[in-house]
Short mmCIF file of C-alpha atoms in Angstrom, two decimals:
data_model
loop_
_atom_site.label_atom_id
_atom_site.label_comp_id
_atom_site.label_asym_id
_atom_site.label_seq_id
_atom_site.Cartn_x
_atom_site.Cartn_y
_atom_site.Cartn_z
CA UNK F 930 -114.08 43.08 13.05
CA UNK F 931 -112.80 39.99 14.00
CA UNK F 932 -110.36 38.07 12.70
CA UNK F 933 -111.68 34.21 12.94
CA UNK F 934 -115.73 33.04 13.83
CA UNK F 935 -117.45 30.48 14.08
CA UNK F 936 -120.85 30.78 12.85
CA UNK F 937 -123.75 28.60 14.47
CA UNK F 938 -126.60 28.14 12.21
CA UNK F 939 -129.79 26.69 12.82
CA UNK F 940 -130.54 24.11 9.93
CA UNK F 941 -134.44 26.32 9.38
CA UNK F 942 -132.18 28.87 7.95
CA UNK F 943 -131.43 25.81 4.59
CA UNK F 944 -134.88 25.52 4.51
CA UNK F 945 -136.42 29.05 5.03
CA UNK F 946 -140.28 29.32 3.83
CA UNK F 947 -140.40 25.31 3.10
CA UNK F 948 -140.01 24.34 7.74
CA UNK F 949 -138.08 21.07 5.74
CA UNK F 950 -135.50 20.39 4.18
CA UNK F 951 -133.87 22.86 1.49
CA UNK F 952 -134.50 25.65 0.05
CA UNK F 953 -131.87 26.62 -2.72
CA UNK F 954 -132.31 30.57 -2.96
CA UNK F 955 -132.49 30.90 0.98
CA UNK F 956 -129.53 28.77 1.25
CA UNK F 957 -128.23 31.47 -1.37
CA UNK F 958 -128.36 34.10 0.27
CA UNK F 959 -126.37 32.71 3.56
CA UNK F 960 -123.90 31.06 0.66
CA UNK F 961 -122.89 34.56 -0.33
CA UNK F 962 -123.27 36.13 3.25
CA UNK F 963 -120.17 34.10 4.48
CA UNK F 964 -118.68 34.88 0.95
CA UNK F 965 -118.67 38.22 2.03
CA UNK F 966 -116.65 37.22 5.24
CA UNK F 967 -114.16 35.72 3.22
CA UNK F 968 -113.51 39.05 1.68
CA UNK F 969 -112.50 41.01 4.18
CA UNK F 970 -110.44 37.65 5.42
CA UNK F 971 -112.31 36.83 8.46
CA UNK F 972 -111.86 32.77 9.12
CA UNK F 973 -115.39 31.16 9.27
CA UNK F 974 -116.53 27.86 10.48
CA UNK F 975 -119.53 26.70 10.64
CA UNK F 976 -121.60 24.38 13.05
CA UNK F 977 -124.84 23.96 11.10
CA UNK F 978 -127.75 22.19 13.34
CA UNK F 979 -130.56 19.93 11.55
CA UNK F 980 -133.56 20.72 12.47
CA UNK F 981 -134.88 21.05 8.91
CA UNK F 982 -134.70 17.30 9.26
CA UNK F 983 -135.19 16.18 12.33
CA UNK F 984 -135.56 17.82 16.24
CA UNK F 985 -134.83 14.98 19.16
CA UNK F 986 -136.81 16.61 21.48
CA UNK F 987 -139.60 16.40 19.17
CA UNK F 988 -138.95 12.45 18.74
CA UNK F 989 -142.16 10.81 20.09
CA UNK F 990 -141.62 10.86 24.18
CA UNK F 991 -141.48 6.25 23.39
CA UNK F 992 -137.85 6.91 21.34
CA UNK F 993 -135.30 6.44 23.41
CA UNK F 994 -133.26 8.86 23.14
CA UNK F 995 -129.71 7.79 21.94
CA UNK F 996 -131.35 7.31 18.76
CA UNK F 997 -133.01 10.25 18.11
CA UNK F 998 -129.85 12.29 19.15
CA UNK F 999 -127.76 9.87 16.66
CA UNK F 1000 -130.38 10.50 13.84
CA UNK F 1001 -129.89 14.26 14.53
CA UNK F 1002 -126.62 13.81 13.81
CA UNK F 1003 -127.30 12.32 10.56
CA UNK F 1004 -129.38 15.46 10.18
CA UNK F 1005 -126.05 17.63 10.09
CA UNK F 1006 -124.27 15.72 8.54
CA UNK F 1007 -126.96 16.07 5.44
CA UNK F 1008 -126.65 20.12 6.30
CA UNK F 1009 -123.05 20.08 5.95
CA UNK F 1010 -122.12 18.57 2.71
CA UNK F 1011 -125.09 20.30 1.18
CA UNK F 1012 -123.30 23.39 1.90
CA UNK F 1013 -120.15 22.06 1.33
CA UNK F 1014 -121.79 21.76 -2.81
CA UNK F 1015 -123.11 24.87 -2.23
CA UNK F 1016 -120.32 27.24 -1.62
CA UNK F 1017 -118.20 25.04 -4.32
CA UNK F 1018 -120.88 26.05 -6.84
CA UNK F 1019 -119.85 29.82 -5.77
CA UNK F 1020 -116.67 29.09 -5.93
CA UNK F 1021 -115.65 28.88 -2.24
CA UNK F 1022 -113.42 25.93 -1.04
CA UNK F 1023 -115.57 24.35 1.82
CA UNK F 1024 -114.39 20.57 4.05
CA UNK F 1025 -116.48 19.06 6.26
CA UNK F 1026 -115.20 17.85 9.22
CA UNK F 1027 -116.91 15.26 11.49
CA UNK F 1028 -115.55 13.73 15.02
CA UNK F 1029 -115.48 10.45 12.99
CA UNK F 1030 -115.18 8.69 9.82
CA UNK F 1031 -118.68 8.62 7.94
CA UNK F 1032 -117.35 6.84 4.75
CA UNK F 1033 -115.43 8.95 2.65
CA UNK F 1034 -117.80 11.52 2.79
CA UNK F 1035 -116.70 14.00 5.46
CA UNK F 1036 -113.07 14.08 6.71
CA UNK F 1037 -112.27 13.52 10.65
CA UNK F 1038 -111.86 16.70 12.95
CA UNK F 1039 -108.12 17.92 13.07
CA UNK F 1040 -107.32 21.28 14.76
CA UNK F 1041 -104.46 21.05 12.81
CA UNK F 1042 -106.18 20.92 9.52
CA UNK F 1043 -109.11 22.96 10.52
CA UNK F 1044 -106.15 25.91 10.99
CA UNK F 1045 -104.65 24.99 7.90
CA UNK F 1046 -108.32 25.52 5.51
CA UNK F 1047 -108.95 28.77 7.62
CA UNK F 1048 -105.97 30.61 6.93
CA UNK F 1049 -106.59 29.44 3.38
CA UNK F 1050 -109.12 31.19 2.84
CA UNK F 1051 -111.82 28.12 2.91
CA UNK F 1052 -114.63 26.92 4.78
CA UNK F 1053 -114.77 24.57 7.77
CA UNK F 1054 -118.19 22.90 8.18
CA UNK F 1055 -117.82 20.73 11.44
CA UNK F 1056 -121.01 18.44 11.53
CA UNK F 1057 -121.87 15.13 13.64
CA UNK F 1058 -122.36 16.74 16.93
CA UNK F 1059 -119.76 15.44 18.66
CA UNK F 1060 -121.16 11.96 18.05
CA UNK F 1061 -122.13 11.23 21.05
CA UNK F 1062 -126.22 11.48 22.37
CA UNK F 1063 -126.79 14.14 25.53
CA UNK F 1064 -124.53 16.95 23.82
CA UNK F 1065 -125.98 19.90 21.73
CA UNK F 1066 -124.82 21.67 18.73
CA UNK F 1067 -124.30 24.75 21.15
CA UNK F 1068 -121.63 22.35 22.94
CA UNK F 1069 -120.00 21.37 19.79
CA UNK F 1070 -119.61 25.49 18.54
CA UNK F 1071 -118.93 25.75 22.24
CA UNK F 1072 -115.77 23.39 21.78
CA UNK F 1073 -114.50 24.12 18.12
CA UNK F 1074 -114.30 27.62 19.09
CA UNK F 1075 -112.06 26.99 22.22
CA UNK F 1076 -109.72 24.78 20.31
CA UNK F 1077 -109.94 26.99 17.34
CA UNK F 1078 -108.69 30.07 19.90
CA UNK F 1079 -111.73 31.60 17.86
CA UNK F 1080 -113.38 35.33 18.57
CA UNK F 1081 -116.35 34.95 18.61
CA UNK F 1082 -119.17 32.86 18.18
CA UNK F 1083 -121.59 33.87 16.00
CA UNK F 1084 -125.25 33.02 16.14
CA UNK F 1085 -127.18 32.74 13.69
CA UNK F 1086 -131.01 33.04 15.07
CA UNK F 1087 -134.56 33.54 13.97
CA UNK F 1088 -135.05 35.56 16.74
CA UNK F 1089 -132.94 39.09 16.67
CA UNK F 1090 -131.26 38.42 20.45
CA UNK F 1091 -132.16 38.01 24.47
CA UNK F 1092 -135.36 38.98 25.88
CA UNK F 1093 -136.27 39.77 29.30
CA UNK F 1094 -139.37 37.24 28.45
CA UNK F 1095 -140.53 35.46 25.67
CA UNK F 1096 -141.29 38.15 23.90
CA UNK F 1097 -144.26 36.28 21.47
CA UNK F 1098 -146.14 36.02 25.25
CA UNK F 1099 -144.56 38.78 27.39
CA UNK F 1100 -145.07 42.23 24.93
CA UNK F 1101 -143.23 43.81 28.00
CA UNK F 1102 -140.22 41.45 27.11
CA UNK F 1103 -137.13 43.66 26.52
CA UNK F 1104 -134.00 43.25 24.03
CA UNK F 1105 -130.70 42.95 25.60
CA UNK F 1106 -127.71 44.70 24.10
CA UNK F 1107 -125.53 42.77 26.71
CA UNK F 1108 -125.58 39.93 28.88
CA UNK F 1109 -122.57 38.06 30.68
CA UNK F 1110 -122.06 34.98 29.79
CA UNK F 1111 -121.79 33.95 33.56
CA UNK F 1112 -124.80 34.96 34.20
CA UNK F 1113 -126.14 31.82 31.87
CA UNK F 1114 -124.30 30.07 34.16
CA UNK F 1115 -125.40 31.24 37.33
CA UNK F 1116 -129.65 31.50 36.47
CA UNK F 1117 -129.38 28.42 34.09
CA UNK F 1118 -131.04 31.25 30.84
CA UNK F 1119 -132.32 28.99 28.01
CA UNK F 1120 -129.80 31.33 25.98
CA UNK F 1121 -127.32 28.66 25.14
CA UNK F 1122 -126.86 25.06 26.92
CA UNK F 1123 -125.26 25.58 30.48
CA UNK F 1124 -122.24 23.03 29.01
CA UNK F 1125 -121.44 25.55 26.20
CA UNK F 1126 -122.09 28.45 28.43
CA UNK F 1127 -119.71 26.60 31.09
CA UNK F 1128 -116.85 26.48 27.79
CA UNK F 1129 -117.31 30.03 26.88
CA UNK F 1130 -117.00 32.09 30.29
CA UNK F 1131 -114.07 29.97 31.36
CA UNK F 1132 -112.33 30.33 27.85
CA UNK F 1133 -113.36 33.93 27.26
CA UNK F 1134 -115.07 33.65 23.90
CA UNK F 1135 -118.28 36.24 23.66
CA UNK F 1136 -120.81 35.59 21.67
CA UNK F 1137 -123.29 37.98 19.72
CA UNK F 1138 -126.78 36.17 19.00
CA UNK F 1139 -128.37 37.80 15.77
CA UNK F 1140 -131.33 37.59 13.35
CA UNK F 1141 -130.71 35.60 10.82
CA UNK F 1142 -134.10 37.31 8.98
CA UNK F 1143 -131.98 40.80 8.56
CA UNK F 1144 -130.34 41.46 5.64
CA UNK F 1145 -126.27 41.71 5.86
CA UNK F 1146 -126.70 40.58 9.74
CA UNK F 1147 -123.85 37.90 9.60
CA UNK F 1148 -121.45 40.30 8.10
CA UNK F 1149 -122.47 43.71 10.56
CA UNK F 1150 -121.94 41.07 13.64
CA UNK F 1151 -118.47 39.65 12.40
CA UNK F 1152 -118.23 43.22 11.47
CA UNK F 1153 -118.58 44.10 15.33
CA UNK F 1154 -121.50 46.56 14.69
CA UNK F 1155 -123.58 46.92 17.25
CA UNK F 1156 -126.36 44.15 16.12
CA UNK F 1157 -128.54 41.33 18.65
CA UNK F 1158 -127.43 40.85 21.96
CA UNK F 1159 -123.66 40.34 22.95
CA UNK F 1160 -123.17 37.80 25.54
CA UNK F 1161 -120.10 39.63 26.87
CA UNK F 1162 -117.14 37.43 29.24
#
């Protein structure tokens, strides 16, 4: 069992079949699973994407990349605030932290404050990425994991692990139980972005990549059960 984790959720984990916006039923299932981690004594911080509102890479090609990424960062703030209130409704304290002030809606990230909250059994939600364009939510996930000395990063995705090829295209694709982080860096594999992979490799933070849709998947991954693909360091 891991003692402290960073859980990376896609924005789609909040939208369910709607694909856009929030689906309370889907979000409630996610919150219930995460609450189960706290009950096991696992310190848990979250990074949530913004894909249920906006994906910068799918913006019109004429759009300035900086502006597109800025919209995406704001989308993650909306998701963070929504999730924090879902936790409140379930009797769990949660704080949304951003790298820069967002009025009085979030708190500015502080390592000491984040650790204090985690040790008190609260959830910390990191939103707004690094507040700079060209850095993905993968990067801020890896950075916060290194800063907070997390035992592992859990990546909840729509696919149940890493395959030798795209299983939607190649019927012969095989799921990998383990994959060295160094291989992601050396071969520039599209598992997580290369900056995040480099940080994880350097600071020895393993990753577990698994399917969000599987019942109890988050708890299984956090308990160290064999699930999805483990990226070793």
